[in-house]
Short mmCIF file of C-alpha atoms in Angstrom, two decimals:
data_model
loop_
_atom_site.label_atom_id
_atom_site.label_comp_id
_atom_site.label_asym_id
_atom_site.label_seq_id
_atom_site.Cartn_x
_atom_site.Cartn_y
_atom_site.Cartn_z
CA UNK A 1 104.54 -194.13 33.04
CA UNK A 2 103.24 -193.06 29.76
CA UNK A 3 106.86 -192.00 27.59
CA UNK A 4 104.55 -189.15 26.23
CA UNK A 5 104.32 -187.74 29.83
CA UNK A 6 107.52 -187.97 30.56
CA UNK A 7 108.52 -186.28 27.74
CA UNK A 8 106.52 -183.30 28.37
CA UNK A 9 107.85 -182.81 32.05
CA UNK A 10 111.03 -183.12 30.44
CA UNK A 11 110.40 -180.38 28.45
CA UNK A 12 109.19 -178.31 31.28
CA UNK A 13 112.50 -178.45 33.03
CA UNK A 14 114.63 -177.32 29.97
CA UNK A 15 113.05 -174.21 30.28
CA UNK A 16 115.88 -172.46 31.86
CA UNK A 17 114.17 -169.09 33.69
CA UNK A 18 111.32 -172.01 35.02
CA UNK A 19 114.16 -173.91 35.99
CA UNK A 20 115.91 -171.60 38.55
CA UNK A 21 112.38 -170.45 39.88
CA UNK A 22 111.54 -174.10 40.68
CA UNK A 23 115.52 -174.60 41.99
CA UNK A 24 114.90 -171.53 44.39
CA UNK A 25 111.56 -172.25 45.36
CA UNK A 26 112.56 -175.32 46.44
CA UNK A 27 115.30 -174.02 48.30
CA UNK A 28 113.01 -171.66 49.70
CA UNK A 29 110.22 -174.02 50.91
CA UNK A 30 113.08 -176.48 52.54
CA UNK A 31 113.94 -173.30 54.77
CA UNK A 32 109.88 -172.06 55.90
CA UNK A 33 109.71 -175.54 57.48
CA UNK A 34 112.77 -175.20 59.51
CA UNK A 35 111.22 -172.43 60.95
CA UNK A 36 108.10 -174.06 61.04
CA UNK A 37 109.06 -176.77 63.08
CA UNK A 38 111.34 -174.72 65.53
CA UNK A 39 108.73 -172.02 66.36
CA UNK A 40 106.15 -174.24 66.93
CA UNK A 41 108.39 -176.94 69.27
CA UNK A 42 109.70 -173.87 70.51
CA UNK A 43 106.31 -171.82 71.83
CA UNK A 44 104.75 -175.53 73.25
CA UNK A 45 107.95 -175.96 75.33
CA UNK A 46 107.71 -172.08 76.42
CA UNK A 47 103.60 -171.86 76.96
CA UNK A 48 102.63 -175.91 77.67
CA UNK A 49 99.79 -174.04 76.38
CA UNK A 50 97.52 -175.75 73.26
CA UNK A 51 95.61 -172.35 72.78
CA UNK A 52 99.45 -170.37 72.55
CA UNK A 53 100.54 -173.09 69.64
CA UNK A 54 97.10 -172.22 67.84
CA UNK A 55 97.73 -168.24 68.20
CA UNK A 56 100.41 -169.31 65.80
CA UNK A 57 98.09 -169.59 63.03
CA UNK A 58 96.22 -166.67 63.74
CA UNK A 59 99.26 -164.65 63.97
CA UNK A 60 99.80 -165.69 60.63
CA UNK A 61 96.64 -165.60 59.54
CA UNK A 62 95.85 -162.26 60.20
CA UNK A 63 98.35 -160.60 57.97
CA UNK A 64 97.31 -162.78 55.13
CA UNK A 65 93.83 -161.65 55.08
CA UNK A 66 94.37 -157.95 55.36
CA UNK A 67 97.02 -157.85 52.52
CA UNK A 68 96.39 -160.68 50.42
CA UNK A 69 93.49 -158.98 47.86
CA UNK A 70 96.08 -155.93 47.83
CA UNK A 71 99.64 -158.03 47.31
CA UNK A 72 97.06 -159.29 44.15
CA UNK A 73 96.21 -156.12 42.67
CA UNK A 74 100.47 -156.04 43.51
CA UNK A 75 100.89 -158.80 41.15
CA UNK A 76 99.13 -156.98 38.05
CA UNK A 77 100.17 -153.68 38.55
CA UNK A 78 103.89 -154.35 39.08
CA UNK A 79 106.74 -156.73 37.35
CA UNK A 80 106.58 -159.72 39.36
CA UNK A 81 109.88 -160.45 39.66
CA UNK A 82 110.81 -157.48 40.88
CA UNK A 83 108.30 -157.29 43.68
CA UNK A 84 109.35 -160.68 44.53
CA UNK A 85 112.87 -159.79 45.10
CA UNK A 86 111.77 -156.88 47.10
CA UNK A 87 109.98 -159.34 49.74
CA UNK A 88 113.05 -162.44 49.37
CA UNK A 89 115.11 -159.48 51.09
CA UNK A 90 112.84 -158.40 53.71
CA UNK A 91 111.95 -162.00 54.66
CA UNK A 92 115.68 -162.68 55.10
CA UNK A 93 115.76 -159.79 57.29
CA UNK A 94 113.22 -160.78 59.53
CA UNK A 95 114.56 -164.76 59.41
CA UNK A 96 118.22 -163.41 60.66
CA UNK A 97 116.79 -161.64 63.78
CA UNK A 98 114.61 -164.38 64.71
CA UNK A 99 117.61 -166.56 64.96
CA UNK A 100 119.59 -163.51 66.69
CA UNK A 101 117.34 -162.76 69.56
CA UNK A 102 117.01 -166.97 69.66
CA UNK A 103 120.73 -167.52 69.96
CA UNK A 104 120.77 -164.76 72.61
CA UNK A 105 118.56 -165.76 74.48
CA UNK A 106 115.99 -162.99 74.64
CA UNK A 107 112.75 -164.78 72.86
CA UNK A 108 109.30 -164.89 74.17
CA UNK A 109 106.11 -166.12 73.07
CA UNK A 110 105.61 -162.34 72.43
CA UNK A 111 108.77 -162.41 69.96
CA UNK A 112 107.21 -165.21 68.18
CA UNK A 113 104.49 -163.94 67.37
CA UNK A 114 105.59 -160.92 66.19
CA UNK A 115 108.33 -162.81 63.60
CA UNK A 116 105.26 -164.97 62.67
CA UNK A 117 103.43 -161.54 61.81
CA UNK A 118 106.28 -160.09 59.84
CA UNK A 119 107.01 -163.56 57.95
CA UNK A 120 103.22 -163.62 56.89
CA UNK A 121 102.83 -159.95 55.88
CA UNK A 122 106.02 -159.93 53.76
CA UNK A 123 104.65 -163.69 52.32
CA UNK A 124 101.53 -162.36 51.66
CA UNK A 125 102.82 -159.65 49.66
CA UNK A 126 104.96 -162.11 47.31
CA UNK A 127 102.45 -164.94 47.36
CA UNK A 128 100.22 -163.84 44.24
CA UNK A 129 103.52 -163.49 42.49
CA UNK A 130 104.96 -166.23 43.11
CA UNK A 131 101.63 -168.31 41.58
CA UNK A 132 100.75 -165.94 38.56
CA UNK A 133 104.93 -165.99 37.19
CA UNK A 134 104.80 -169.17 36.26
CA UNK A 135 102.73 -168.86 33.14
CA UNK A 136 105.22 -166.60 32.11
CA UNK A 137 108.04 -169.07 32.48
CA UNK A 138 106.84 -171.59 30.30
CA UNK A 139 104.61 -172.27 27.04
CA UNK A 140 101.14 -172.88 27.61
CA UNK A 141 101.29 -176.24 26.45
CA UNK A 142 103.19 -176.64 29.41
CA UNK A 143 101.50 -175.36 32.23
CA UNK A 144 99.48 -177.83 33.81
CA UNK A 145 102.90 -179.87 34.13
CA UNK A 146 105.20 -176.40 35.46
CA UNK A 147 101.99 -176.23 38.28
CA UNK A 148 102.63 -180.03 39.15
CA UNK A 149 106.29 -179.75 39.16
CA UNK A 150 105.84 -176.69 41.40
CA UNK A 151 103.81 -178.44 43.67
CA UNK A 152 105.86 -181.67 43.54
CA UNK A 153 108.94 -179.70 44.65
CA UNK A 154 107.28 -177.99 47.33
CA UNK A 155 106.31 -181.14 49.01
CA UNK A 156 109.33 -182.75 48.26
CA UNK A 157 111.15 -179.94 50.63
CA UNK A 158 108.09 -180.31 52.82
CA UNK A 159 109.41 -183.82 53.25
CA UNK A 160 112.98 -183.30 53.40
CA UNK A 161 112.84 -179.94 55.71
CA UNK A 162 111.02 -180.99 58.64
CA UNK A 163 112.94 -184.13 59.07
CA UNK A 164 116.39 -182.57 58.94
CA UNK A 165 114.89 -179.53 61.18
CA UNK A 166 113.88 -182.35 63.80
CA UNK A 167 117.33 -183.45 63.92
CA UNK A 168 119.07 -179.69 63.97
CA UNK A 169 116.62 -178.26 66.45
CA UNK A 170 117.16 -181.65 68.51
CA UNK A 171 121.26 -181.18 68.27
CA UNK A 172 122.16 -177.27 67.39
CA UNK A 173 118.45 -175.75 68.62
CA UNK A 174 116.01 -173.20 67.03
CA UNK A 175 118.64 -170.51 66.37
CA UNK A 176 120.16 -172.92 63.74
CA UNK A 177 116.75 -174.16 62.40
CA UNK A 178 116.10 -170.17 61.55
CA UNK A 179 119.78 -169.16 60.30
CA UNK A 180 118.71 -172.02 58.15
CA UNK A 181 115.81 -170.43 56.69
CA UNK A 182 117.33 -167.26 56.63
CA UNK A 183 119.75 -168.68 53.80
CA UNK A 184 117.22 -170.15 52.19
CA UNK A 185 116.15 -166.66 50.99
CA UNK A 186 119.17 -165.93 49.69
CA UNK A 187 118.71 -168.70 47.39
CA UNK A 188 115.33 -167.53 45.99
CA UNK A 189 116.54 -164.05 45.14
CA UNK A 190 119.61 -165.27 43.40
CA UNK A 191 117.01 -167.15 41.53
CA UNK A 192 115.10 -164.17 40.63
CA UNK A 193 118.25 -162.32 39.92
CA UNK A 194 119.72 -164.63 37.30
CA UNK A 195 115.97 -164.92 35.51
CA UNK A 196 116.84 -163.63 31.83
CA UNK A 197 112.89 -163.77 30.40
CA UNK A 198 111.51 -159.91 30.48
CA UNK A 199 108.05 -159.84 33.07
CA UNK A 200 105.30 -157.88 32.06
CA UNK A 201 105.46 -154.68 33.44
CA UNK A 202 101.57 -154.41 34.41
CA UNK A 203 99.44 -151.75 34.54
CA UNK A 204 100.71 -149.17 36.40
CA UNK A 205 99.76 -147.62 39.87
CA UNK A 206 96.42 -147.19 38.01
CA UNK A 207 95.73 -151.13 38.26
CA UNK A 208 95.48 -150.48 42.17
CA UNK A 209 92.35 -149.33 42.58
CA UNK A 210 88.98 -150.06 43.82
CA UNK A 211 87.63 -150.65 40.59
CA UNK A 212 90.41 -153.19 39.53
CA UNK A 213 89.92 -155.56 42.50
CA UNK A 214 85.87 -155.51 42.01
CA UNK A 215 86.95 -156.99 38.46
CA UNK A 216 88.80 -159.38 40.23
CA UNK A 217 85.88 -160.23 42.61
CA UNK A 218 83.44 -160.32 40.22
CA UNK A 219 85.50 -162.73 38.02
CA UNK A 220 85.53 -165.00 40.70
CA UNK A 221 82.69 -164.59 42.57
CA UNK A 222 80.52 -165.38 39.13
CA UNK A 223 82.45 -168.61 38.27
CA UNK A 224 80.75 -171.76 38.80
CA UNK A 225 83.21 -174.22 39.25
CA UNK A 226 86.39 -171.79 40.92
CA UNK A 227 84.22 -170.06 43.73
CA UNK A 228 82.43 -173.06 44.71
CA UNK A 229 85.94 -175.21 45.50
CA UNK A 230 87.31 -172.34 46.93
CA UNK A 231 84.99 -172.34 49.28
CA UNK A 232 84.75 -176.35 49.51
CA UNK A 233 89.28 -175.79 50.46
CA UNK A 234 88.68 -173.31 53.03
CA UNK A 235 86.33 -175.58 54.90
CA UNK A 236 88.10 -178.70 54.66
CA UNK A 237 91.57 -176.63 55.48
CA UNK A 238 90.11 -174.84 58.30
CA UNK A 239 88.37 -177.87 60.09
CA UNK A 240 90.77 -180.27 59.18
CA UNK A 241 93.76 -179.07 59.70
CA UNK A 242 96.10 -181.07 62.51
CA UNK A 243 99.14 -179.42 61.82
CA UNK A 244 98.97 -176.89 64.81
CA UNK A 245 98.22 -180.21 67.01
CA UNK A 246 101.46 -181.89 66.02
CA UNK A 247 103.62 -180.47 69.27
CA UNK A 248 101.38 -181.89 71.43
CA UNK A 249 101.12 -185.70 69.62
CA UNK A 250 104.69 -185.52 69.30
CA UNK A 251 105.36 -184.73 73.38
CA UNK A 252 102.29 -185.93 74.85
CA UNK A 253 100.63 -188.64 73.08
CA UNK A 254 102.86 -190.34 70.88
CA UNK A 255 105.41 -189.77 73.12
CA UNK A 256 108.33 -189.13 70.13
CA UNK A 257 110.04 -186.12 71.14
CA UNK A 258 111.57 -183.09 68.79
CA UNK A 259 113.00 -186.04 66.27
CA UNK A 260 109.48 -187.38 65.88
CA UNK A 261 107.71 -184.24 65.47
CA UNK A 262 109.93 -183.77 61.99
CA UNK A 263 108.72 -186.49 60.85
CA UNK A 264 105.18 -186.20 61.46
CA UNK A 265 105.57 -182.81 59.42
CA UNK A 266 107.11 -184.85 56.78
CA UNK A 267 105.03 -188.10 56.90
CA UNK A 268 101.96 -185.79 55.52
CA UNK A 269 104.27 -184.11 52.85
CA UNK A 270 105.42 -187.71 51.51
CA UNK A 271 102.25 -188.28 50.63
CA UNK A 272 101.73 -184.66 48.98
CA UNK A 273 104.42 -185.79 46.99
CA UNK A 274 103.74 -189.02 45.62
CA UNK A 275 100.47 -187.70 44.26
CA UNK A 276 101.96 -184.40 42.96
CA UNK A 277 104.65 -186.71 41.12
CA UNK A 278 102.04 -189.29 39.82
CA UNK A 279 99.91 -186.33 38.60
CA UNK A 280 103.14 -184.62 36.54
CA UNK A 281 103.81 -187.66 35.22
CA UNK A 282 100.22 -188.73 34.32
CA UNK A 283 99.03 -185.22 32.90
CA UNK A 284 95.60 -183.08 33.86
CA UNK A 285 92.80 -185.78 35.08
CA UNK A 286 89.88 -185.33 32.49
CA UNK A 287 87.49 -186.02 35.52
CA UNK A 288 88.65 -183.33 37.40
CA UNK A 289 85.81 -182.23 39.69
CA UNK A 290 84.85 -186.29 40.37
CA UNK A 291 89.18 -186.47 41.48
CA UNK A 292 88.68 -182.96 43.32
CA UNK A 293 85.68 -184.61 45.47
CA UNK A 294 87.58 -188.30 46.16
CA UNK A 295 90.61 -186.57 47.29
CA UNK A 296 88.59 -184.22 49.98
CA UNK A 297 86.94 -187.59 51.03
CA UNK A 298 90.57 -189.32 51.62
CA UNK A 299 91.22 -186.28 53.47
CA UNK A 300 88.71 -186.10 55.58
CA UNK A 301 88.47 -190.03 56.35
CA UNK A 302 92.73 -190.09 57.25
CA UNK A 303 92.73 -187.30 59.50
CA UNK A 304 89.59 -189.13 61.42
CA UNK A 305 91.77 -192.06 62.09
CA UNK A 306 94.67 -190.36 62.96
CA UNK A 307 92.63 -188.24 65.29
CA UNK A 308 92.70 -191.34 67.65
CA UNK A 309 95.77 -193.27 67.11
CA UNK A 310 98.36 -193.65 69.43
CA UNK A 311 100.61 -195.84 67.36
CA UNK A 312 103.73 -193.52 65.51
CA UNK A 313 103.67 -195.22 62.44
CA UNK A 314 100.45 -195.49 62.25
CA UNK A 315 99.62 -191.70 62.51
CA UNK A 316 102.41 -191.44 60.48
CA UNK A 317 100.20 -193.45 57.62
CA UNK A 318 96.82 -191.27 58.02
CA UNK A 319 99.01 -188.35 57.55
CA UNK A 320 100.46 -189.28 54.78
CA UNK A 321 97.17 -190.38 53.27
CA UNK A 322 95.72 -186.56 54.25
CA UNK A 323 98.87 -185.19 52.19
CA UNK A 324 97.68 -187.45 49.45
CA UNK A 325 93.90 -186.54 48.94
CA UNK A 326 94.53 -182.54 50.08
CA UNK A 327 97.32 -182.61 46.68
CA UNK A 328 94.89 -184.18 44.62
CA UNK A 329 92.46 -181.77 45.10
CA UNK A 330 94.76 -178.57 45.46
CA UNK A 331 96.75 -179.31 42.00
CA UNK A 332 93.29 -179.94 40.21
CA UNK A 333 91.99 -176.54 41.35
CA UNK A 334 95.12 -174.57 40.51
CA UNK A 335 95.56 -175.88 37.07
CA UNK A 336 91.61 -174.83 36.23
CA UNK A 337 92.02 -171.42 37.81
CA UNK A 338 95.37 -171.14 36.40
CA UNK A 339 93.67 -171.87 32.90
CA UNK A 340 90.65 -170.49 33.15
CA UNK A 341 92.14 -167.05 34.26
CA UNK A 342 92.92 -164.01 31.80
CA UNK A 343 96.66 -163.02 32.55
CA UNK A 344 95.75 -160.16 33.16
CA UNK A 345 93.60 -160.95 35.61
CA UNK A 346 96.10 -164.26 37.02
CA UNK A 347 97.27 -161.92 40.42
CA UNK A 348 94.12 -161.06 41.55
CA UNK A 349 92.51 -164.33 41.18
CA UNK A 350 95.59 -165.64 42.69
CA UNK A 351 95.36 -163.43 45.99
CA UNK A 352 91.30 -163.96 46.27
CA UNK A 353 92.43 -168.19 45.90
CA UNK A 354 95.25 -167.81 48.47
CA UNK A 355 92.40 -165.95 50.92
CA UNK A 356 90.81 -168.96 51.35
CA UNK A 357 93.79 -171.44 50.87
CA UNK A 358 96.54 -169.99 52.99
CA UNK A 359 93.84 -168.76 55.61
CA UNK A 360 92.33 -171.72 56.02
CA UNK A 361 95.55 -173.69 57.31
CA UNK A 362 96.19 -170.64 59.27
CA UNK A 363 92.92 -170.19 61.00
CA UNK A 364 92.52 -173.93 61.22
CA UNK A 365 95.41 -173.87 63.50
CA UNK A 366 94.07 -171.43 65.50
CA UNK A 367 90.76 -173.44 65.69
CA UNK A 368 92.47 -176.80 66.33
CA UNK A 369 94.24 -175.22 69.27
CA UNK A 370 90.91 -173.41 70.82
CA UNK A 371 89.22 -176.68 70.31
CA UNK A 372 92.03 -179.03 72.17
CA UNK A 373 92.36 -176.81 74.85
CA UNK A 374 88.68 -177.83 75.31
CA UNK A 375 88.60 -181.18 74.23
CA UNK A 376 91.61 -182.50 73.80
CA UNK A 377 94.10 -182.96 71.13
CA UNK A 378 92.34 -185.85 69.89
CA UNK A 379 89.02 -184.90 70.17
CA UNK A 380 90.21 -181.67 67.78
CA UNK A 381 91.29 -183.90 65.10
CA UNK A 382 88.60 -185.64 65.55
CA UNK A 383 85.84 -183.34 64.91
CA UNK A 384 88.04 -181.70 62.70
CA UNK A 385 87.66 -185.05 59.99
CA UNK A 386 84.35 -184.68 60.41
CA UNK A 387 82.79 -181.05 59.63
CA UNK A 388 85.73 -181.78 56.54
CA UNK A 389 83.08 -184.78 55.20
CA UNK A 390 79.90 -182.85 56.17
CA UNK A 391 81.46 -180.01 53.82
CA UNK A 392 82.59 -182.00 51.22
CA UNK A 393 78.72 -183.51 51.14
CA UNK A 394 77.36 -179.82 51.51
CA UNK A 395 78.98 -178.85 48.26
CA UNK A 396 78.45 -182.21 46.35
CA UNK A 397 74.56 -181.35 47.34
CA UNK A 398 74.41 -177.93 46.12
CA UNK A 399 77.10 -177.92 43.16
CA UNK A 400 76.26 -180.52 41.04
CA UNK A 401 78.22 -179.26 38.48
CA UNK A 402 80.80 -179.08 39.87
CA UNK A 403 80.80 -182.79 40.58
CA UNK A 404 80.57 -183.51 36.56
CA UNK A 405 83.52 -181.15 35.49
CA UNK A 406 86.06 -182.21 32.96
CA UNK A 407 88.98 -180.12 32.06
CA UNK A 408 89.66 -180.28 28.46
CA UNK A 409 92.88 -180.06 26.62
CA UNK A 410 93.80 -176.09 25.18
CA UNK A 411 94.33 -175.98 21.87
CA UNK A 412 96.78 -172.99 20.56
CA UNK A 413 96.21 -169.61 22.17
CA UNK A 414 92.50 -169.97 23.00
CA UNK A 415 91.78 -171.98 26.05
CA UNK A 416 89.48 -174.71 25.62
CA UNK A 417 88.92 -175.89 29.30
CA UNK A 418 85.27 -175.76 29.85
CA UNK A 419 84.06 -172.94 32.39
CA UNK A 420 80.64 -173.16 33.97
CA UNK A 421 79.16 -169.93 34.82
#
């Protein structure tokens, strides 16, 4: 590990405002897969049904795509911290009944679906703001490290959650798993509360207009390298995505139970997070489009031979291979639209990105569900890998350039990473 690298991640965490963000994001993330892994164990053993798991993801799915281009023009108009405070309460709201009506007995399918709507809108409404603070927390100089630490620390609690909520939903049962999460908010608004670093205010209720998110469209929209791996996520998110499938290896297939199905969550984070750690460590990867295209590939290729294993640790392998290649390619693309974005302009970009990569998950589930309850479990993941490569090949075809990108290093106050319009 270069001592020159370490150094500068180093310096990242002594930041002491980015250091209680990342603390209470953390937090944060540890307590969304508690609930992840309770609702969706919890609907399979109330439906049996592979299309009801799926609905899920469309339940969560929906609210993203209605609010997400608004929650962005949000993010410019407003201080960010503040809004964000406003949704850490209103999440912890919704989190607390969910394990109410649980613990007493009275949820339905219906119930979770609604909770899943509510948890989405109110994430939706935060999630621009949570990705467009950070440049505000730290130096410029430090970015592209603060986005890899960010990431790193999400999967880390992506590995850590689902385990331990396999072993609480398996001994103390889904209330717990959401009183759980429900805490975990806490934690991010103390966070936000103890920040000392003044936010920019924005723009004003003038920012949200019509006019302000066609700037943000056409921004995008007339990038060459942002749009086109935007587009290249959503496909390989929305076809490959397994996730929604994981109830029905854990019960049916590889026959592991609520303990198992933890770790299969996790199994794909661990690998998330030894390529988010390698690529803090290592710095921004000058071949960044080549690394953006190899990791899609991995993806694609693991979740093809998981899609018919029936060995545990063996699925547990490909998964943790997809986590690998799907990090790769996400921190690459946020650190160039992170860069390559005005701040002023940083929340809508960020909601128009989060359209197609929180969606995609989302609406994958919902596809991978639709598709098993057709042909199978299997044959979803199966088919899944594969429309991922035939993307991936699409776009490698058509965007040459965005093959041959290199990021290069900023220099001062004038960004220096090359953008291809």
């Amino acid at each position: 590990m270069p001592r020159d690298a370490t150094d500068t991640v180093l310096a990242t965490l002594r930041h002491r405002d980015f250091r209680l963000f990342w603390t209470g994001s953390f937090l944060s993330a540890v307590g969304t897969q508690f609930t992840t892994v309770a609702m969706a164990w919890q609907i399979y053993e109330l439906t049996n049904s592979a299309f009801q798991v799926g609905m899920l993801g469309l339940a969560r799915a929906v609210p993203q795509m209605a609010l997400l281009l608004f929650a962005g023009l949000l993010a410019d108009a407003m201080n960010r911290r503040k809004l964000m405070m406003c949704t850490q309460i209103s999440l912890f709201c919704t989190s607390t009944m969910l394990a109410v009506l649980t613990f007493a007995g009275r949820v339905s399918p219906q119930t979770l679906y609604g909770a899943t709507m509510l948890l989405a809108l109110f994430t939706s409404l935060e999630q621009p703001s949570r990705q467009s603070i950070i440049p505000n927390l730290v130096p410029r100089e430090h970015l592209a490290q603060a986005l890899s630490l960010q990431s790193t620390q999400r999967y880390v609690s992506v590995i850590a959650g689902p385990s331990l909520a396999g072993l609480m939903l398996a001994f103390s049962g889904a209330a717990a798993c959401y009183m759980v999460d429900a805490l975990s908010w806490l934690a991010m608004l103390a966070a936000l509360a103890l920040i000392r670093k003044p936010m920019p205010e924005g723009a004003g209720w003038r920012a949200v207009s019509l006019r302000s998110l066609r700037e943000g469209l056409k921004f995008v929209w007339g990038h060459g390298v942002i749009f086109p791996l935007m587009v290249l996520d959503f496909g390989a998110t929305f076809f490959g995505n397994v996730r929604g499938l994981f109830p029905i290896y854990a019960r049916d297939i590889l026959l592991v139970g609520p303990k198992g199905l933890g770790l299969l969550f996790a199994s794909r984070a661990c690998g998330s997070f030894c390529a988010a750690a390698a690529i803090s460590f290592r710095g921004p990867l000058r071949r960044s489009g080549r690394w953006i295209f190899i990791g899609v590939g991995v993806y694609g290729v693991a979740t093809i031979l998981f899609a018919g294993s029936r060995h545990f640790w063996f699925s547990v392998s490909m998964l943790a291979l997809c986590g690998a290649g799907d990090t790769i390619s996400s921190i690459l693309r946020g650190t160039i639209n992170q860069l390559s974005t005005p701040d002023e302009l940083r929340g809508r970009m960020s909601s128009i990105n989060s359209i197609f990569t929180s969606n995609g998950p989302q609406l994958g589930q919902f596809e991978s569900g639709v598709v098993a309850a057709w042909l199978g479990a299997q044959g979803s993941a199966l088919t899944g890998g594969l429309a991922t490569l035939a993307i991936l090949a699409v776009v490698a075809v058509n965007f040459p350039k965005v093959r041959r990108f290199q990021a290069q290093p900023s220099r001062g106050e004038k960004e220096k990473s090359r953008v291809l319009q």
